[in-house]
Short mmCIF file of C-alpha atoms in Angstrom, two decimals:
data_model
loop_
_atom_site.label_atom_id
_atom_site.label_comp_id
_atom_site.label_asym_id
_atom_site.label_seq_id
_atom_site.Cartn_x
_atom_site.Cartn_y
_atom_site.Cartn_z
CA UNK A 1 -25.09 -14.44 -20.94
CA UNK A 2 -26.79 -11.60 -19.06
CA UNK A 3 -27.70 -12.34 -15.54
CA UNK A 4 -31.40 -12.36 -14.81
CA UNK A 5 -31.35 -13.10 -11.10
CA UNK A 6 -33.41 -10.70 -9.02
CA UNK A 7 -31.95 -7.94 -6.81
CA UNK A 8 -32.73 -10.00 -3.71
CA UNK A 9 -30.26 -12.60 -4.90
CA UNK A 10 -27.65 -9.91 -5.54
CA UNK A 11 -28.23 -8.55 -2.04
CA UNK A 12 -27.49 -12.00 -0.66
CA UNK A 13 -24.27 -12.03 -2.67
CA UNK A 14 -23.35 -8.61 -1.28
CA UNK A 15 -23.98 -9.83 2.25
CA UNK A 16 -21.74 -12.81 1.59
CA UNK A 17 -19.00 -10.49 0.36
CA UNK A 18 -19.30 -8.32 3.48
CA UNK A 19 -19.12 -11.41 5.67
CA UNK A 20 -15.99 -12.56 3.89
CA UNK A 21 -14.40 -9.13 4.31
CA UNK A 22 -15.12 -9.25 8.02
CA UNK A 23 -13.64 -12.73 8.24
CA UNK A 24 -10.53 -11.40 6.52
CA UNK A 25 -10.55 -8.52 9.02
CA UNK A 26 -10.62 -11.06 11.84
CA UNK A 27 -7.53 -12.74 10.40
CA UNK A 28 -5.68 -9.40 10.15
CA UNK A 29 -6.71 -8.58 13.71
CA UNK A 30 -5.40 -11.82 15.14
CA UNK A 31 -2.23 -11.56 13.08
CA UNK A 32 -1.54 -8.10 14.49
CA UNK A 33 -2.44 -9.03 18.03
CA UNK A 34 -0.14 -12.08 17.91
CA UNK A 35 2.66 -9.96 16.45
CA UNK A 36 2.30 -7.55 19.38
CA UNK A 37 2.33 -10.43 21.83
CA UNK A 38 5.45 -11.83 20.18
CA UNK A 39 7.45 -8.63 20.37
CA UNK A 40 6.42 -7.57 23.86
CA UNK A 41 6.84 -11.08 25.37
CA UNK A 42 9.87 -12.01 23.27
CA UNK A 43 8.12 -15.10 21.91
CA UNK A 44 9.79 -16.47 18.80
CA UNK A 45 7.17 -19.19 18.56
CA UNK A 46 4.32 -16.68 18.33
CA UNK A 47 6.32 -14.64 15.79
CA UNK A 48 6.54 -17.77 13.62
CA UNK A 49 2.78 -18.27 13.87
CA UNK A 50 2.29 -14.72 12.57
CA UNK A 51 4.28 -15.59 9.46
CA UNK A 52 2.04 -18.63 8.92
CA UNK A 53 -1.12 -16.52 9.13
CA UNK A 54 0.25 -14.20 6.46
CA UNK A 55 -0.26 -16.87 3.79
CA UNK A 56 -3.90 -17.34 4.71
CA UNK A 57 -4.52 -13.61 4.58
CA UNK A 58 -2.86 -13.28 1.17
CA UNK A 59 -4.90 -16.16 -0.22
CA UNK A 60 -8.10 -14.61 1.14
CA UNK A 61 -7.22 -11.31 -0.54
CA UNK A 62 -6.58 -12.80 -3.98
CA UNK A 63 -9.79 -14.84 -3.84
CA UNK A 64 -12.05 -12.07 -2.57
CA UNK A 65 -10.70 -9.47 -4.99
CA UNK A 66 -11.29 -11.77 -7.96
CA UNK A 67 -14.83 -12.48 -6.76
CA UNK A 68 -15.60 -8.74 -6.54
CA UNK A 69 -14.62 -7.97 -10.12
CA UNK A 70 -16.43 -11.07 -11.36
CA UNK A 71 -19.61 -9.90 -9.59
CA UNK A 72 -19.42 -6.50 -11.24
CA UNK A 73 -18.71 -8.04 -14.64
CA UNK A 74 -21.48 -10.63 -14.27
CA UNK A 75 -24.17 -8.22 -13.23
CA UNK A 76 -24.77 -4.56 -13.76
CA UNK A 77 -24.89 -3.29 -10.22
CA UNK A 78 -26.72 -0.11 -9.31
CA UNK A 79 -24.59 2.91 -8.44
CA UNK A 80 -25.08 2.20 -4.74
CA UNK A 81 -24.13 -1.47 -4.99
CA UNK A 82 -21.13 -0.59 -7.14
CA UNK A 83 -20.05 1.84 -4.45
CA UNK A 84 -20.15 -0.92 -1.85
CA UNK A 85 -18.16 -3.29 -4.06
CA UNK A 86 -15.50 -0.66 -4.78
CA UNK A 87 -15.25 0.12 -1.08
CA UNK A 88 -14.87 -3.56 -0.22
CA UNK A 89 -12.14 -3.88 -2.86
CA UNK A 90 -10.19 -1.05 -1.23
CA UNK A 91 -10.71 -2.50 2.23
CA UNK A 92 -9.44 -5.89 1.08
CA UNK A 93 -6.14 -4.24 0.16
CA UNK A 94 -5.83 -2.37 3.42
CA UNK A 95 -6.40 -5.57 5.37
CA UNK A 96 -3.79 -7.35 3.33
CA UNK A 97 -1.37 -4.51 4.04
CA UNK A 98 -2.10 -4.64 7.75
CA UNK A 99 -1.07 -8.28 7.48
CA UNK A 100 2.17 -7.16 5.80
CA UNK A 101 2.88 -4.78 8.67
CA UNK A 102 2.18 -7.52 11.25
CA UNK A 103 4.62 -9.70 9.33
CA UNK A 104 7.28 -6.97 9.55
CA UNK A 105 6.77 -6.80 13.32
CA UNK A 106 7.18 -10.58 13.56
CA UNK A 107 10.34 -10.55 11.41
CA UNK A 108 11.83 -7.77 13.55
CA UNK A 109 11.01 -9.86 16.63
CA UNK A 110 13.01 -12.77 15.23
CA UNK A 111 15.96 -10.46 14.55
CA UNK A 112 15.77 -8.93 18.02
CA UNK A 113 15.66 -12.37 19.63
CA UNK A 114 18.60 -13.57 17.53
CA UNK A 115 20.75 -10.64 18.72
CA UNK A 116 19.44 -10.66 22.29
CA UNK A 117 16.96 -8.00 23.39
CA UNK A 118 19.10 -5.14 24.65
CA UNK A 119 18.24 -4.32 28.25
CA UNK A 120 18.05 -0.53 27.75
CA UNK A 121 15.36 -1.10 25.12
CA UNK A 122 12.82 -2.56 27.55
CA UNK A 123 11.02 0.76 27.92
CA UNK A 124 10.64 1.42 24.19
CA UNK A 125 9.37 -2.15 23.79
CA UNK A 126 6.69 -1.43 26.38
CA UNK A 127 5.91 1.74 24.41
CA UNK A 128 5.52 -0.39 21.31
CA UNK A 129 3.03 -2.56 23.20
CA UNK A 130 0.99 0.52 24.10
CA UNK A 131 1.09 2.06 20.62
CA UNK A 132 0.30 -1.31 19.12
CA UNK A 133 -2.74 -1.70 21.37
CA UNK A 134 -4.00 1.65 20.05
CA UNK A 135 -3.50 0.55 16.46
CA UNK A 136 -5.28 -2.73 17.15
CA UNK A 137 -8.21 -0.87 18.70
CA UNK A 138 -8.45 1.38 15.64
CA UNK A 139 -8.55 -1.68 13.40
CA UNK A 140 -11.29 -3.30 15.50
CA UNK A 141 -13.35 -0.13 15.52
CA UNK A 142 -12.99 0.30 11.77
CA UNK A 143 -14.22 -3.26 11.21
CA UNK A 144 -17.11 -2.73 13.62
CA UNK A 145 -17.98 0.49 11.82
CA UNK A 146 -18.16 -1.45 8.56
CA UNK A 147 -20.19 -4.29 10.06
CA UNK A 148 -22.79 -1.81 11.34
CA UNK A 149 -22.26 0.85 8.64
CA UNK A 150 -21.76 3.19 11.59
CA UNK A 151 -20.47 6.56 10.35
CA UNK A 152 -20.01 7.99 13.86
CA UNK A 153 -17.68 5.14 14.79
CA UNK A 154 -15.81 5.56 11.49
CA UNK A 155 -15.26 9.23 12.36
CA UNK A 156 -13.96 8.24 15.79
CA UNK A 157 -11.33 6.10 14.04
CA UNK A 158 -10.28 9.03 11.85
CA UNK A 159 -9.94 11.23 14.90
CA UNK A 160 -7.96 8.72 16.99
CA UNK A 161 -5.27 8.56 14.31
CA UNK A 162 -3.72 11.69 15.82
CA UNK A 163 -3.22 9.95 19.17
CA UNK A 164 -1.50 7.08 17.42
CA UNK A 165 0.77 9.46 15.49
CA UNK A 166 1.67 11.20 18.75
CA UNK A 167 2.53 7.82 20.30
CA UNK A 168 4.72 7.08 17.32
CA UNK A 169 6.59 10.40 17.63
CA UNK A 170 7.17 9.79 21.32
CA UNK A 171 8.51 6.30 20.63
CA UNK A 172 10.90 7.69 18.05
CA UNK A 173 12.20 10.30 20.46
CA UNK A 174 12.77 7.76 23.21
CA UNK A 175 14.57 5.43 20.78
CA UNK A 176 16.84 8.22 19.55
CA UNK A 177 17.70 9.06 23.17
CA UNK A 178 18.61 5.43 23.99
CA UNK A 179 20.68 5.09 20.86
CA UNK A 180 22.58 8.26 21.77
CA UNK A 181 23.28 6.92 25.28
CA UNK A 182 24.48 3.51 24.15
CA UNK A 183 25.78 2.83 20.63
CA UNK A 184 25.17 -0.92 21.09
CA UNK A 185 21.46 -0.19 21.10
CA UNK A 186 21.59 1.44 17.64
CA UNK A 187 21.12 -1.73 15.67
CA UNK A 188 18.18 -3.18 17.69
CA UNK A 189 16.87 0.38 18.07
CA UNK A 190 16.53 0.63 14.31
CA UNK A 191 14.53 -2.57 14.22
CA UNK A 192 12.22 -1.08 16.83
CA UNK A 193 11.87 2.09 14.74
CA UNK A 194 10.66 0.11 11.78
CA UNK A 195 8.27 -1.70 14.11
CA UNK A 196 6.97 1.66 15.36
CA UNK A 197 6.59 2.78 11.76
CA UNK A 198 4.70 -0.42 10.92
CA UNK A 199 2.23 0.32 13.73
CA UNK A 200 1.79 3.89 12.52
CA UNK A 201 0.93 2.47 9.12
CA UNK A 202 -1.57 0.04 10.60
CA UNK A 203 -3.26 3.15 11.95
CA UNK A 204 -3.20 4.68 8.46
CA UNK A 205 -4.81 1.56 7.03
CA UNK A 206 -7.47 1.56 9.76
CA UNK A 207 -8.13 5.16 8.78
CA UNK A 208 -8.50 4.11 5.15
CA UNK A 209 -10.98 1.42 6.23
CA UNK A 210 -12.99 4.01 8.13
CA UNK A 211 -12.96 6.33 5.10
CA UNK A 212 -14.40 3.54 2.99
CA UNK A 213 -17.21 3.03 5.50
CA UNK A 214 -18.05 6.73 5.05
CA UNK A 215 -17.87 6.28 1.28
CA UNK A 216 -20.28 3.32 1.44
CA UNK A 217 -22.81 5.14 3.54
CA UNK A 218 -22.50 8.69 2.21
CA UNK A 219 -21.15 8.12 -1.28
CA UNK A 220 -18.37 10.65 -0.74
CA UNK A 221 -14.73 9.85 -1.40
CA UNK A 222 -12.98 11.50 1.55
CA UNK A 223 -9.58 9.94 1.02
CA UNK A 224 -7.72 13.10 0.20
CA UNK A 225 -9.97 15.48 2.18
CA UNK A 226 -8.84 17.29 5.35
CA UNK A 227 -10.52 16.25 8.61
CA UNK A 228 -12.78 19.31 8.99
CA UNK A 229 -14.04 18.79 5.43
CA UNK A 230 -14.88 15.18 6.27
CA UNK A 231 -16.76 16.22 9.38
CA UNK A 232 -18.74 18.83 7.43
CA UNK A 233 -19.70 16.18 4.90
CA UNK A 234 -20.76 13.60 7.39
CA UNK A 235 -22.63 15.76 9.86
CA UNK B 1 -29.55 -0.68 -20.25
CA UNK B 2 -27.11 -3.20 -21.73
CA UNK B 3 -24.33 -1.79 -23.79
CA UNK B 4 -24.48 -2.64 -27.48
CA UNK B 5 -21.35 -0.88 -28.68
CA UNK B 6 -19.05 -3.14 -30.69
CA UNK B 7 -15.82 -4.65 -29.31
CA UNK B 8 -13.79 -2.20 -31.44
CA UNK B 9 -15.23 0.63 -29.41
CA UNK B 10 -14.38 -1.16 -26.17
CA UNK B 11 -10.85 -1.71 -27.44
CA UNK B 12 -10.55 2.03 -27.97
CA UNK B 13 -11.69 2.56 -24.38
CA UNK B 14 -9.09 0.06 -23.17
CA UNK B 15 -6.39 1.88 -25.12
CA UNK B 16 -7.47 5.14 -23.52
CA UNK B 17 -7.23 3.52 -20.07
CA UNK B 18 -3.72 2.26 -20.82
CA UNK B 19 -2.69 5.72 -22.02
CA UNK B 20 -4.01 7.27 -18.83
CA UNK B 21 -2.16 4.72 -16.72
CA UNK B 22 1.06 5.56 -18.55
CA UNK B 23 0.44 9.28 -18.01
CA UNK B 24 -0.03 8.56 -14.32
CA UNK B 25 3.20 6.57 -14.44
CA UNK B 26 4.93 9.60 -15.95
CA UNK B 27 3.73 11.70 -13.03
CA UNK B 28 5.02 9.16 -10.50
CA UNK B 29 8.33 9.03 -12.33
CA UNK B 30 8.87 12.77 -12.31
CA UNK B 31 7.76 12.97 -8.68
CA UNK B 32 10.35 10.39 -7.69
CA UNK B 33 13.09 11.88 -9.81
CA UNK B 34 12.46 15.35 -8.34
CA UNK B 35 12.45 13.90 -4.82
CA UNK B 36 15.85 12.35 -5.48
CA UNK B 37 17.15 15.62 -6.87
CA UNK B 38 15.84 17.46 -3.81
CA UNK B 39 17.52 15.19 -1.27
CA UNK B 40 20.86 14.81 -3.05
CA UNK B 41 21.17 18.54 -3.92
CA UNK B 42 19.58 19.80 -0.69
CA UNK B 43 16.92 21.73 -2.61
CA UNK B 44 13.96 22.68 -0.43
CA UNK B 45 12.27 24.29 -3.42
CA UNK B 46 12.27 21.05 -5.41
CA UNK B 47 11.06 19.17 -2.32
CA UNK B 48 8.08 21.53 -2.18
CA UNK B 49 7.32 20.87 -5.85
CA UNK B 50 7.20 17.14 -5.09
CA UNK B 51 4.50 17.77 -2.51
CA UNK B 52 2.51 19.70 -5.13
CA UNK B 53 2.72 16.84 -7.63
CA UNK B 54 1.33 14.47 -5.01
CA UNK B 55 -2.11 16.07 -5.32
CA UNK B 56 -2.20 15.61 -9.07
CA UNK B 57 -1.23 11.98 -8.71
CA UNK B 58 -3.90 11.35 -6.08
CA UNK B 59 -6.55 12.99 -8.24
CA UNK B 60 -5.48 10.88 -11.22
CA UNK B 61 -5.75 7.74 -9.11
CA UNK B 62 -9.26 8.47 -7.82
CA UNK B 63 -10.49 9.31 -11.32
CA UNK B 64 -8.91 6.40 -13.14
CA UNK B 65 -9.98 3.84 -10.55
CA UNK B 66 -13.58 5.01 -10.74
CA UNK B 67 -13.50 4.83 -14.52
CA UNK B 68 -12.24 1.24 -14.42
CA UNK B 69 -15.09 -0.03 -12.26
CA UNK B 70 -17.62 1.93 -14.29
CA UNK B 71 -16.33 0.30 -17.47
CA UNK B 72 -16.71 -3.15 -15.99
CA UNK B 73 -20.18 -2.35 -14.68
CA UNK B 74 -21.29 -0.76 -17.97
CA UNK B 75 -20.17 -3.56 -20.21
CA UNK B 76 -19.62 -7.21 -19.74
CA UNK B 77 -15.97 -7.53 -20.62
CA UNK B 78 -14.52 -10.78 -21.90
CA UNK B 79 -12.28 -12.67 -19.49
CA UNK B 80 -9.24 -11.23 -21.24
CA UNK B 81 -10.43 -7.63 -21.09
CA UNK B 82 -11.44 -8.06 -17.46
CA UNK B 83 -7.96 -9.30 -16.70
CA UNK B 84 -6.43 -6.21 -18.27
CA UNK B 85 -8.76 -3.95 -16.28
CA UNK B 86 -7.95 -5.72 -13.01
CA UNK B 87 -4.24 -5.45 -13.79
CA UNK B 88 -4.57 -1.74 -14.51
CA UNK B 89 -6.46 -1.27 -11.26
CA UNK B 90 -3.61 -2.86 -9.32
CA UNK B 91 -1.04 -0.78 -11.18
CA UNK B 92 -2.94 2.42 -10.41
CA UNK B 93 -2.52 1.67 -6.71
CA UNK B 94 1.16 0.90 -7.01
CA UNK B 95 1.76 4.16 -8.85
CA UNK B 96 -0.13 6.09 -6.21
CA UNK B 97 1.99 4.43 -3.55
CA UNK B 98 5.20 5.28 -5.38
CA UNK B 99 3.98 8.87 -5.19
CA UNK B 100 3.50 8.41 -1.43
CA UNK B 101 7.08 7.21 -1.09
CA UNK B 102 8.38 10.17 -3.14
CA UNK B 103 6.42 12.43 -0.81
CA UNK B 104 8.11 10.82 2.20
CA UNK B 105 11.51 11.48 0.65
CA UNK B 106 10.58 15.14 0.08
CA UNK B 107 9.28 15.52 3.65
CA UNK B 108 12.50 14.02 5.02
CA UNK B 109 14.44 16.47 2.86
CA UNK B 110 12.63 19.40 4.45
CA UNK B 111 13.40 18.03 7.93
CA UNK B 112 17.05 17.47 7.05
CA UNK B 113 17.36 21.00 5.67
CA UNK B 114 15.67 22.48 8.73
CA UNK B 115 18.19 20.79 11.04
CA UNK B 116 21.16 21.30 8.74
CA UNK B 117 22.54 18.37 6.76
CA UNK B 118 25.11 16.78 9.03
CA UNK B 119 28.50 16.68 7.31
CA UNK B 120 29.28 13.04 8.18
CA UNK B 121 26.11 12.01 6.32
CA UNK B 122 27.29 13.19 2.91
CA UNK B 123 28.36 9.70 1.90
CA UNK B 124 25.09 8.00 2.84
CA UNK B 125 23.23 10.75 0.95
CA UNK B 126 25.29 9.93 -2.14
CA UNK B 127 24.37 6.30 -1.54
CA UNK B 128 20.73 7.30 -1.46
CA UNK B 129 21.19 9.00 -4.82
CA UNK B 130 22.62 5.79 -6.28
CA UNK B 131 19.96 3.51 -4.77
CA UNK B 132 17.26 5.96 -5.84
CA UNK B 133 18.55 5.96 -9.41
CA UNK B 134 18.18 2.17 -9.42
CA UNK B 135 14.62 2.39 -8.12
CA UNK B 136 13.76 5.02 -10.72
CA UNK B 137 15.19 2.83 -13.48
CA UNK B 138 13.08 -0.10 -12.29
CA UNK B 139 9.97 2.08 -12.39
CA UNK B 140 10.76 3.28 -15.93
CA UNK B 141 11.40 -0.24 -17.14
CA UNK B 142 8.18 -1.52 -15.60
CA UNK B 143 6.21 1.25 -17.34
CA UNK B 144 7.98 0.54 -20.64
CA UNK B 145 7.21 -3.15 -20.20
CA UNK B 146 3.53 -2.30 -19.81
CA UNK B 147 3.54 0.13 -22.78
CA UNK B 148 4.99 -2.57 -25.02
CA UNK B 149 3.54 -5.55 -23.17
CA UNK B 150 7.11 -6.80 -23.04
CA UNK B 151 7.37 -9.85 -20.76
CA UNK B 152 11.16 -10.11 -21.06
CA UNK B 153 11.56 -6.55 -19.79
CA UNK B 154 9.07 -7.22 -17.00
CA UNK B 155 11.14 -10.22 -15.97
CA UNK B 156 14.27 -8.03 -15.96
CA UNK B 157 12.54 -5.71 -13.46
CA UNK B 158 11.75 -8.67 -11.20
CA UNK B 159 15.37 -9.75 -11.34
CA UNK B 160 16.86 -6.31 -10.63
CA UNK B 161 14.97 -6.05 -7.35
CA UNK B 162 17.74 -8.04 -5.65
CA UNK B 163 20.33 -5.40 -6.58
CA UNK B 164 18.13 -2.71 -5.08
CA UNK B 165 17.65 -4.70 -1.87
CA UNK B 166 21.43 -5.15 -1.62
CA UNK B 167 21.89 -1.39 -2.03
CA UNK B 168 19.38 -0.81 0.74
CA UNK B 169 21.18 -3.19 3.11
CA UNK B 170 24.49 -1.49 2.42
CA UNK B 171 22.98 1.93 3.07
CA UNK B 172 21.57 0.75 6.38
CA UNK B 173 24.93 -0.63 7.47
CA UNK B 174 26.74 2.58 6.59
CA UNK B 175 24.13 4.66 8.43
CA UNK B 176 24.40 2.50 11.57
CA UNK B 177 28.18 2.94 11.46
CA UNK B 178 27.93 6.76 11.23
CA UNK B 179 25.39 6.92 13.99
CA UNK B 180 27.69 4.86 16.20
CA UNK B 181 30.62 7.21 15.49
CA UNK B 182 28.70 10.40 16.12
CA UNK B 183 25.53 10.56 18.23
CA UNK B 184 24.57 13.90 16.64
CA UNK B 185 24.03 12.06 13.38
CA UNK B 186 21.43 9.73 14.94
CA UNK B 187 18.46 11.98 14.33
CA UNK B 188 19.20 12.89 10.68
CA UNK B 189 20.46 9.33 10.16
CA UNK B 190 17.02 8.02 11.06
CA UNK B 191 15.44 10.29 8.48
CA UNK B 192 17.82 8.86 5.91
CA UNK B 193 16.88 5.33 6.97
CA UNK B 194 13.26 5.98 6.29
CA UNK B 195 14.26 7.47 2.95
CA UNK B 196 16.25 4.32 2.15
CA UNK B 197 13.24 2.24 3.14
CA UNK B 198 10.99 4.36 0.91
CA UNK B 199 13.27 3.64 -2.05
CA UNK B 200 13.27 -0.06 -1.27
CA UNK B 201 9.48 0.07 -1.38
CA UNK B 202 9.48 1.90 -4.71
CA UNK B 203 11.39 -1.12 -5.97
CA UNK B 204 8.72 -3.42 -4.51
CA UNK B 205 6.00 -1.45 -6.29
CA UNK B 206 7.93 -1.54 -9.57
CA UNK B 207 8.10 -5.30 -9.08
CA UNK B 208 4.34 -5.41 -8.60
CA UNK B 209 3.87 -3.40 -11.82
CA UNK B 210 6.07 -5.86 -13.70
CA UNK B 211 4.09 -8.80 -12.32
CA UNK B 212 0.89 -7.26 -13.62
CA UNK B 213 2.42 -6.90 -17.08
CA UNK B 214 3.09 -10.63 -17.06
CA UNK B 215 -0.48 -11.26 -15.92
CA UNK B 216 -1.84 -9.10 -18.77
CA UNK B 217 0.22 -10.76 -21.42
CA UNK B 218 -0.46 -14.31 -20.29
CA UNK B 219 -4.14 -13.53 -20.58
CA UNK B 220 -3.66 -12.15 -24.09
CA UNK B 221 -1.95 -15.36 -25.14
CA UNK B 222 -4.92 -17.50 -24.20
CA UNK B 223 -7.70 -15.45 -25.80
CA UNK B 224 -9.28 -18.40 -27.59
CA UNK B 225 -8.96 -20.85 -24.76
CA UNK B 226 -12.11 -21.85 -22.79
CA UNK B 227 -12.48 -20.05 -19.46
CA UNK B 228 -11.48 -22.95 -17.18
CA UNK B 229 -8.40 -23.54 -19.27
CA UNK B 230 -7.52 -19.87 -18.94
CA UNK B 231 -7.91 -20.00 -15.18
CA UNK B 232 -5.80 -23.13 -14.90
CA UNK B 233 -3.08 -21.36 -16.86
CA UNK B 234 -3.20 -18.09 -14.98
CA UNK B 235 -3.57 -19.48 -11.48
#
């Protein structure tokens, strides 16, 4: 019953798990980038593709999560290996949730297209493209940081979250202003607010991913730690 | 290195884990119920207490999650026990996220109080109280279902999610109407929309909790079934 395979074999299994996580990250990335294309270019077809991708991402999550627990149950990993597996398990969830947010963007796109994209909302939609590009960059950097176990890059992701939050606040203000000017823009404006919120959350998930990279490398759980505390720990 | 303690001892550990999950559930429950009190009674003091509770809930999550993985690593749980541990791990996350949503409600309350609760929004705030009470009931039922491993009650939670979603839709419509009537209500109205959304998500998390109860119990029913048979049943 007890596993007698050598550590080298376990290392190969860990590498395979990391590769699968990165593949899942690639799926989340393309889902988000297609969702941003769909909403900024008013493409219902692309929005539908995003909803298709969601199923693949969910299936990947269920499968990978099960594999992680089975690995831990099958073997008795060292503290360091266990740390990596726990971190991967948390990252799996964040990626799945990024997929959920991309799905929300795609659903909002369908609603906006059904009701006709209100002209006065063109500027906020461009703002959503810009904020979304930031969120996508944070996601890419977080995945790169994991692939290279690069703590400096992970810290850069944590820091850039402020820029994304500022972009979100600005979007909200501009949407409120449009809705005040023209009551017909209230209903589509609200859809755009939830889209903006979804992008802010993608940023939060990218931040979580980056925190897990720090946890893997340094062994410190920095999830509920203020930024200066994180920097002190890492440097 | 391998653990030689008898199954009875492991069962005691599992019971302790379940008790801790329920304690965490109690924290999430009181956080949500205080957040609802704060927003419906315009109590900034209670809103601040909600933010305090958040830290305790986060600490409980970090600790319990670590303990779960350590248990799996330390022992080699049977398929059934592993299933329970995985289910608990998922529930821990949902409870922590319910705490996040309660925190969002409390933060919105502070913003609403700072800007003065707009008179025309009294009705939607009452609606938030009613929808929130539904969400809280779903959470309580899901926790009860876990405490008693009661599949029928878990199924009732899954079913009641539709009522909550309908309440959310109605709230959104009434908020859009108010915002159209009076542009000054747009800004606080948006806060209330995010509050409504937070409550809808609490319902989603309660649904997730209920699904995990079903997963736990199905596993318990097939204790003496060979592993591939168990997987066929559960998948």
